[in-house]
Coordinates of C-alpha atoms and ligand atoms in Angstrom, one line a residue:
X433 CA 136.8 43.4 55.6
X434 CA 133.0 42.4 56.1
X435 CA 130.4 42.7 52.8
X436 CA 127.1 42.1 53.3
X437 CA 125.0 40.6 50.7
X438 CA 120.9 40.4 49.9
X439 CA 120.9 36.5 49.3
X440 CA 118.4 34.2 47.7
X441 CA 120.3 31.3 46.7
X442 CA 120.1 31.8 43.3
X443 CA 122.6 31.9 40.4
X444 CA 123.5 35.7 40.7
X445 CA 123.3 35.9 44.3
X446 CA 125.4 32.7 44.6
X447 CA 128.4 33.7 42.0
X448 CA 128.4 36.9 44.4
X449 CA 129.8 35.6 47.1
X450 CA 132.7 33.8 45.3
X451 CA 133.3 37.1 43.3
X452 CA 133.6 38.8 46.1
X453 CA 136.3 36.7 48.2
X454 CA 138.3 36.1 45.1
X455 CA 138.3 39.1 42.6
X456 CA 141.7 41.2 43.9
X457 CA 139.6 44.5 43.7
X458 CA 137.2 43.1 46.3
X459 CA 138.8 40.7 48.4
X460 CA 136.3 40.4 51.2
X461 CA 137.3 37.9 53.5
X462 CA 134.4 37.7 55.1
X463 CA 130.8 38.0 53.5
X464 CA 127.6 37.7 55.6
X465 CA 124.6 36.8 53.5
X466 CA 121.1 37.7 54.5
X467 CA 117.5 36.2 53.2
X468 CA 114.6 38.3 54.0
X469 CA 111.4 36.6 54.2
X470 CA 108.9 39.1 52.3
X471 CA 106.3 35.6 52.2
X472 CA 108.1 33.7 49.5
X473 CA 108.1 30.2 49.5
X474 CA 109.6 27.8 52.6
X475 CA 111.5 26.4 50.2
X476 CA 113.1 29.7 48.6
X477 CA 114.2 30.6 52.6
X478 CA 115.3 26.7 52.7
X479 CA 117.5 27.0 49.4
X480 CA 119.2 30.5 50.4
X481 CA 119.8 28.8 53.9
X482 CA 121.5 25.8 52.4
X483 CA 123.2 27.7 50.3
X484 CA 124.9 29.8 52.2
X485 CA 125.8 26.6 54.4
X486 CA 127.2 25.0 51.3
X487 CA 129.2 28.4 50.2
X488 CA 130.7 28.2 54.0
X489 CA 128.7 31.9 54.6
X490 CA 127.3 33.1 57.9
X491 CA 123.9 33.6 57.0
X492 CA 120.6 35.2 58.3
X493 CA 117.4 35.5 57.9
X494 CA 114.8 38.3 58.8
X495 CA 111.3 37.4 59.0
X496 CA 109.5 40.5 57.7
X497 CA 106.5 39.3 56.2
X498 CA 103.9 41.1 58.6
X499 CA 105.9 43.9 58.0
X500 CA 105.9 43.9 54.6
X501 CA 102.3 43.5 54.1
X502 CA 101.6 46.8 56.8
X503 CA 103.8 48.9 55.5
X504 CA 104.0 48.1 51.8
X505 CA 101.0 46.1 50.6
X506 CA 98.6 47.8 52.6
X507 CA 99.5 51.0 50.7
X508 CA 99.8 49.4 47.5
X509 CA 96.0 48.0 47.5
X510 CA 94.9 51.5 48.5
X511 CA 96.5 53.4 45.5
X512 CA 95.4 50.1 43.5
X513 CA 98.8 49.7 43.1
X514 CA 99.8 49.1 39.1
X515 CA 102.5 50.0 36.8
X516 CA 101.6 49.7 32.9
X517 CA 99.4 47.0 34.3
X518 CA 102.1 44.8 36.8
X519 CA 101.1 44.5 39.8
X520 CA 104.0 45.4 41.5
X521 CA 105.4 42.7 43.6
X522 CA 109.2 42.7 43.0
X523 CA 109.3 46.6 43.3
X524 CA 107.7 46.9 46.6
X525 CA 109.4 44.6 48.3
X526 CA 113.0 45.6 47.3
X527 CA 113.1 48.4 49.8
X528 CA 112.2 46.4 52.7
X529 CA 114.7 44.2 51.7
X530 CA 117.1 47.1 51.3
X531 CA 116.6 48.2 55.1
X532 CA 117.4 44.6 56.6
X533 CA 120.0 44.1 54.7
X534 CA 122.1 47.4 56.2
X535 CA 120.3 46.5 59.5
X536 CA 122.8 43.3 59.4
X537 CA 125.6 45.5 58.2
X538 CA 125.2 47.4 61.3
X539 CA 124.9 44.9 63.6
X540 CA 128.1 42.6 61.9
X541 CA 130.2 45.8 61.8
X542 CA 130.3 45.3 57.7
X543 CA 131.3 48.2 55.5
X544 CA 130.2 46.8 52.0
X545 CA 126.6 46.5 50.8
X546 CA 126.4 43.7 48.3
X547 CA 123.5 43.2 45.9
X548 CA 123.0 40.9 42.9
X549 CA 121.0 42.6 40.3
X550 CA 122.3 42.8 36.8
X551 CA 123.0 46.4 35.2
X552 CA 119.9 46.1 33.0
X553 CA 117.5 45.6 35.5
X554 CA 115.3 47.4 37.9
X555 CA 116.2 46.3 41.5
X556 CA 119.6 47.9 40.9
X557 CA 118.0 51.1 41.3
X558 CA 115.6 49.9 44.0
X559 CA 118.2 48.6 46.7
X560 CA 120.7 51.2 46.3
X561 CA 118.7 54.0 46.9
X562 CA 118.0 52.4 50.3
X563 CA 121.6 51.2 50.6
X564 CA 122.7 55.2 50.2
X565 CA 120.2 56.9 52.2
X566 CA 120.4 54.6 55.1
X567 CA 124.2 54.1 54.9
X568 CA 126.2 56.5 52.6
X569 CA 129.4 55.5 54.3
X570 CA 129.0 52.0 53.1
X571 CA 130.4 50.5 49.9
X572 CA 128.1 50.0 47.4
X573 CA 128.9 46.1 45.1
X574 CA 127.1 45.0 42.3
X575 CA 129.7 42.2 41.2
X576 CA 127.5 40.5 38.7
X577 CA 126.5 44.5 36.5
X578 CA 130.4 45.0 37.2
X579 CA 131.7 42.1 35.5
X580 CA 128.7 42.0 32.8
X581 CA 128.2 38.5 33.3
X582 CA 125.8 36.8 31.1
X583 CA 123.9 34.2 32.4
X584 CA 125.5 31.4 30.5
X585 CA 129.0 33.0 31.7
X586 CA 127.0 32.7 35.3
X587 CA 126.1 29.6 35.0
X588 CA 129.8 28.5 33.4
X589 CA 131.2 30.4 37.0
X590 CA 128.7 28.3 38.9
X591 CA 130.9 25.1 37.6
X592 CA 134.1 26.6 38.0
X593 CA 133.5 27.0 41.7
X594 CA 131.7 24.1 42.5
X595 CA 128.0 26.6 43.5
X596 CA 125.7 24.1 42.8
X597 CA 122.9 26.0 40.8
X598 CA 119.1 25.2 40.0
X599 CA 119.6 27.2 36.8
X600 CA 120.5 25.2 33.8
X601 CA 120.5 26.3 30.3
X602 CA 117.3 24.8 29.2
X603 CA 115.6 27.1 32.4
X604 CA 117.8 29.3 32.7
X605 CA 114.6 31.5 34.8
X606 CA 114.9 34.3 37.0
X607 CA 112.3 33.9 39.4
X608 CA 111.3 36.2 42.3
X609 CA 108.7 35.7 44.7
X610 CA 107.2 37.0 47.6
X611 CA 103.6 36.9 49.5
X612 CA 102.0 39.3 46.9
X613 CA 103.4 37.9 43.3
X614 CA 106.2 35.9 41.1
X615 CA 107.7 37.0 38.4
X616 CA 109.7 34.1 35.8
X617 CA 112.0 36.0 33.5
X618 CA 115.0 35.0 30.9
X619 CA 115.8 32.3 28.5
X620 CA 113.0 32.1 26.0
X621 CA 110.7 34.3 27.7
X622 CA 112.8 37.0 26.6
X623 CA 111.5 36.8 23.2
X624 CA 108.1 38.8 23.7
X625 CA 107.0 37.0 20.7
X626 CA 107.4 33.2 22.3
X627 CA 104.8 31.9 24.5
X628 CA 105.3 30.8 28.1
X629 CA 105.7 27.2 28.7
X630 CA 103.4 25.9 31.2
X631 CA 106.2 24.7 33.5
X632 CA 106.9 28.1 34.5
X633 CA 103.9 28.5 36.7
X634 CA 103.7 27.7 40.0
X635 CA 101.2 29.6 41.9
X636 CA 98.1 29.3 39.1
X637 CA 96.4 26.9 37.1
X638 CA 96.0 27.1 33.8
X639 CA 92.8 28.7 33.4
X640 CA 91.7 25.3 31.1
X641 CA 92.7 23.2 33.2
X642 CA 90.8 25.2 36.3
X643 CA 87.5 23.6 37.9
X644 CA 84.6 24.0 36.0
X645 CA 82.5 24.8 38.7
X646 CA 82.8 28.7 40.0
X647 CA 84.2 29.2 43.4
X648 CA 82.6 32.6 45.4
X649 CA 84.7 34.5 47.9
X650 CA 83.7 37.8 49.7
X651 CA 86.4 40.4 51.0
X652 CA 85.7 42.4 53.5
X653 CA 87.4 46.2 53.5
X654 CA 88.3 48.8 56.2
X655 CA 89.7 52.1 55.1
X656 CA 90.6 50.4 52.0
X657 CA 92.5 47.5 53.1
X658 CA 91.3 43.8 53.5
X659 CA 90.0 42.6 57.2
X660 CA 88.2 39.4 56.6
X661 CA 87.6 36.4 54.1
X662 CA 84.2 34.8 53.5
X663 CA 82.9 36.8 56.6
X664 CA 86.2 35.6 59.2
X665 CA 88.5 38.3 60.5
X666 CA 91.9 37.7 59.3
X667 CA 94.7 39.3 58.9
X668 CA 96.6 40.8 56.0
X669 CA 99.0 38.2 55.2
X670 CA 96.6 35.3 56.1
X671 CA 94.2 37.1 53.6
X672 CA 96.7 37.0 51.1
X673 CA 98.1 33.4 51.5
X674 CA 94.8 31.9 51.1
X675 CA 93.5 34.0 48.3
X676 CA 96.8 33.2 46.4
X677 CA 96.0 29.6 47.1
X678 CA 92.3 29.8 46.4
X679 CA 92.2 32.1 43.4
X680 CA 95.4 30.4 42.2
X681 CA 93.5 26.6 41.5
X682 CA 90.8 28.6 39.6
X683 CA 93.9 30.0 37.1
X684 CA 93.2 33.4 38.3
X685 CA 95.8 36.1 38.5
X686 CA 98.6 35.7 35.3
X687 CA 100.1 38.4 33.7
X688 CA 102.4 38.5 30.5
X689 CA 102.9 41.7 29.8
X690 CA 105.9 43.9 27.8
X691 CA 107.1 46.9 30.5
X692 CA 109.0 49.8 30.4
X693 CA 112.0 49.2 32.4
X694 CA 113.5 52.7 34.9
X695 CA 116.3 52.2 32.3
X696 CA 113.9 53.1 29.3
X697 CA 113.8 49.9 27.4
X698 CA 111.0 47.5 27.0
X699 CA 111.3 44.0 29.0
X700 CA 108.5 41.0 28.5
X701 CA 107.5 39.8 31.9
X702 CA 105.7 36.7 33.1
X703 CA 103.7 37.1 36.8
X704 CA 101.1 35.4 39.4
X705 CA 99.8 37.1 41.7
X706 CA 96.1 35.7 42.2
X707 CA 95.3 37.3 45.6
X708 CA 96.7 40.7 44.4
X709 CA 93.8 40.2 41.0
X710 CA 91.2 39.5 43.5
X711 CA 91.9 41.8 46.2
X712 CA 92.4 45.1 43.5
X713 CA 89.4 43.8 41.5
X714 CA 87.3 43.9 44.8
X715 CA 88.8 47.4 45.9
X716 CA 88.8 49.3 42.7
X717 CA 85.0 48.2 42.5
X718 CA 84.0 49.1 46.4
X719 CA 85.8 53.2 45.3
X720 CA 83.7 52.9 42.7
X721 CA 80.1 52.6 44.9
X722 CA 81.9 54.9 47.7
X723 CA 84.3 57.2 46.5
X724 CA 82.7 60.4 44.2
X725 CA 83.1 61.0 40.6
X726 CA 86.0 63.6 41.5
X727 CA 87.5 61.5 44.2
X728 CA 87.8 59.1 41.6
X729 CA 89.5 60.8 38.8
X730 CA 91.9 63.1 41.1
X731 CA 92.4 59.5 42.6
X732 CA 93.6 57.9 39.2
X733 CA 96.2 60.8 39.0
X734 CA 97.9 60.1 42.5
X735 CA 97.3 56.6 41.7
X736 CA 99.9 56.7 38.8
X737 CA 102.4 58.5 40.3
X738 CA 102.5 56.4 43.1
X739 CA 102.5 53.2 41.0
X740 CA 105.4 55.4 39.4
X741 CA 107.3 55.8 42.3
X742 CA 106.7 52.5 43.8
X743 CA 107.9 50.8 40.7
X744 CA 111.2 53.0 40.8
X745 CA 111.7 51.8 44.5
X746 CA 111.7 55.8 45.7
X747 CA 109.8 55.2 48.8
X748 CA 111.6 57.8 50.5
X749 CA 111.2 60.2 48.0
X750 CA 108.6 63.0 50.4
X751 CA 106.1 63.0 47.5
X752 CA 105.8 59.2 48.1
X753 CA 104.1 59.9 51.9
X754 CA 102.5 62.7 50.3
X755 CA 100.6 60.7 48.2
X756 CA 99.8 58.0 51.0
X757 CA 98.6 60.5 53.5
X758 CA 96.3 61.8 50.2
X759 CA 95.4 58.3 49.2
X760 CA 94.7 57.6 53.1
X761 CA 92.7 60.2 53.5
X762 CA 90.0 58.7 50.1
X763 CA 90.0 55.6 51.9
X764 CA 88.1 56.9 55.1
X765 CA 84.9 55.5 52.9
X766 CA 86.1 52.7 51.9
X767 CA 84.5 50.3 54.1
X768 CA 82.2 47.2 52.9
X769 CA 81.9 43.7 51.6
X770 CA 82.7 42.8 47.7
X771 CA 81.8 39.6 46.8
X772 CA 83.3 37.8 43.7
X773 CA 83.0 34.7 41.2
X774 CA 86.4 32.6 40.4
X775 CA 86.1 30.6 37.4
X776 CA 88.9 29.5 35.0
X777 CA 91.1 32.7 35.6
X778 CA 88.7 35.5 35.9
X779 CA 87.9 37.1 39.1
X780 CA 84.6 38.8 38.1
X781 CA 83.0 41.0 40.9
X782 CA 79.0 39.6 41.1
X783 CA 78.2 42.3 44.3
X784 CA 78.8 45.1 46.5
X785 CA 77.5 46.6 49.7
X786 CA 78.8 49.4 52.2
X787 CA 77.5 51.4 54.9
X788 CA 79.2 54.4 53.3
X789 CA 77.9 53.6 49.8
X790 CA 77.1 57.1 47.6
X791 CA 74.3 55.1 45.3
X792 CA 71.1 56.3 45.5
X793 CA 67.9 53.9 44.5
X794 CA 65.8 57.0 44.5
X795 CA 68.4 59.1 42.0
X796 CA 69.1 56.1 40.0
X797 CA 66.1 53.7 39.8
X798 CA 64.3 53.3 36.7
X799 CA 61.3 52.5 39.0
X800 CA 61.3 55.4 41.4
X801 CA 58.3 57.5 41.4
X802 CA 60.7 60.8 42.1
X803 CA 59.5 63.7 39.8
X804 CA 62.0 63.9 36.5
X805 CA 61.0 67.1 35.6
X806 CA 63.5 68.8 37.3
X807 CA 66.3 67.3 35.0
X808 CA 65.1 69.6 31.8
X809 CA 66.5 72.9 32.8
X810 CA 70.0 71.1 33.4
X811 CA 69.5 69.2 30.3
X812 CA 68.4 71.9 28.1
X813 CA 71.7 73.6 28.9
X814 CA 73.5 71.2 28.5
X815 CA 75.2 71.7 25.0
X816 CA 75.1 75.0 25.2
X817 CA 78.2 76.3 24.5
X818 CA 78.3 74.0 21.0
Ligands
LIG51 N1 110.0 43.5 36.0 C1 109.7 43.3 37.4 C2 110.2 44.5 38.2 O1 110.9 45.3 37.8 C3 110.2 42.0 37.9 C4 111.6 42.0 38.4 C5 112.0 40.6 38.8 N2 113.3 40.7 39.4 C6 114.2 39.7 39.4 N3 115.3 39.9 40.0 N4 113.9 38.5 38.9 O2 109.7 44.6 39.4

């Protein structure tokens, strides 16, 4: 019997795969691990791969990153996608995930579906809705919510089988990454009321540490999705892997924020994600110069329920398209260059231009010689019903 598991190399993904040959009521005796590469680190696809070698697994790895920024990000910085203010970096890559992982299945001839998310957690939800909808015969494992493994009972099982671990109890973090954030959870950042240590940034600064000096960069939109960087055409992912890089030195893009988890209760998160700051900055304020006043707020409306169910992970839920095609449709104007300041973690927008801007210097000047009388029957009525 074949299981397939979504692998990253860390602790829960690496107590899975023992679980899963040993524990009677699985007894897989063969477990195929896959890494997908959503843009996370070399090093993250480097530790899964050794990893798995270590374990004695066969192991693959799916390069998905292009495809993850067309199908997911690009979406995501069109609705301005945000949940309670996360940028939503874990959540949208989960699904894609989800799909390579029963690609493998399929193409090993495996009829479990193995994931490694804990039973308080979101991505529970998040891969098995794919896992079910794409393969409903399948098996569905969660060894580490089945057992209710603690992390220091993780880490004690890590020992016990010789799965070397980065873990330890002093950082016991749960880190994801991928191209368009990280997120650092557990230990002492449970606590909402502790502050994060320094050490558990990677990707930013710290905004006192940052240059003095400002740094400009200018983003160039198409239909609402980034095409070029300080005037070059680039792509997507390029776009995104230097702005992470860029922004990142000037301590730009943190978040610490408490969230509403799918399961109802409150979680404190820690996340980077400096290109994502920049890029929504920049977008939010070209719909503002090109989209109308009721563009904007129907916008907002579609913009939370998307954000909604992209943080759920119910991308194939029809009102998810729905909202695309609707969101698509808004971004036809939303075409120009933002440019914007970086200085000791803020992103601040400086200016805007667009062939398809709505602002008018004769409506709105204060030095425009157009006739205001016209305003005082509108005016006059104006409270009329009060
Ligand atoms: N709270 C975030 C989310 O729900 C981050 C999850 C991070 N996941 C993890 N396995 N470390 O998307």
């Amino acid at each position: 019997m074949k299981a397939v598991l979504a692998f990253s190399g860390g602790l829960d993904t690496s107590i899975c795969v023992p679980l899963l040959r040993d524990d009677e009521e699985y007894g897989y005796d063969e477990v195929v691990t896959v890494a997908v590469d959503v843009g996370q680190s070399g090093e993250e696809l480097e530790k899964a791969r050794n990893k798995a070698a270590d374990i004695g697994v066969e192991h693959h790895e799916v390069d998905a990153v292009e495809e993850f920024a067309e199908r997911f990000l690009a979406p995501l910085v069109r609705a301005n996608g945000s949940y309670e203010g996360y940028v939503l970096g874990t959540a949208v890559s989960r699904p894609i995930i989800a799909e390579k992982v029963v690609q493998v299945a399929r193409e090993t001839g495996a009829s479990a579906l193995v994931h490694g998310c804990t039973g308080r957690g979101n991505d529970q939800f998040r891969f098995e809705n794919v896992f079910r909808g794409l393969m409903p015969d399948a098996e569905v494992i969660a060894p580490i919510r089945e057992y209710s493994l603690t992390r220091e009972e993780e880490i004690e099982m890590a020992e016990h089988y010789g799965v070397h671990v980065d873990a330890t109890r002093e950082e016991p973090w749960s880190i994801d990454e991928n191209l368009w954030s990280r997120s650092i959870e557990g230990g002492l950042l449970e606590d909402p009321g502790n502050e994060p240590p320094e050490s558990i940034f990677e990707w930013t600064a710290s905004p006192g540490d940052a240059p003095e000096e400002p740094e400009t960069v200018e983003i160039t939109f198409e239909e609402g999705v980034p095409v070029a960087l300080n005037g070059d055409e680039r792509s997507l992912v390029d776009i995104i892997r230097e702005l992470n890089y860029v922004a990142g030195e000037h301590g730009v893009g943190r978040t610490d924020i408490v969230e509403d988890r799918i399961l109802g209760f409150k979680a404190r998160e820690n996340y980077e994600h400096p290109a994502a700051t920049v890029l929504l900055e920049a977008h939010c304020d070209l719909e503002r110069l090109t989209l109308t006043r009721r563009q904007l707020k129907h916008k907002s409306t579609a913009e939370a329920e998307w954000a909604e169910l992209a943080y759920q992970g119910l991308v194939h839920e029809p009102l998810y398209e729905d909202l695309n095609a609707l969101i698509g449709s808004t971004q036809k104007a939303v075409n120009g260059t933002v440019t914007l300041k970086l200085h000791r973690g803020t992103a601040t927008v400086t200016s805007r231009e667009s062939p398809d801007s709505l602002h008018r210097d004769d409506l709105a000047s204060f030095e425009s010689d157009e006739d205001q009388s016209g305003a005082e029957g509108a005016v006059r009525f104006h409270g009329f019903q009060g």
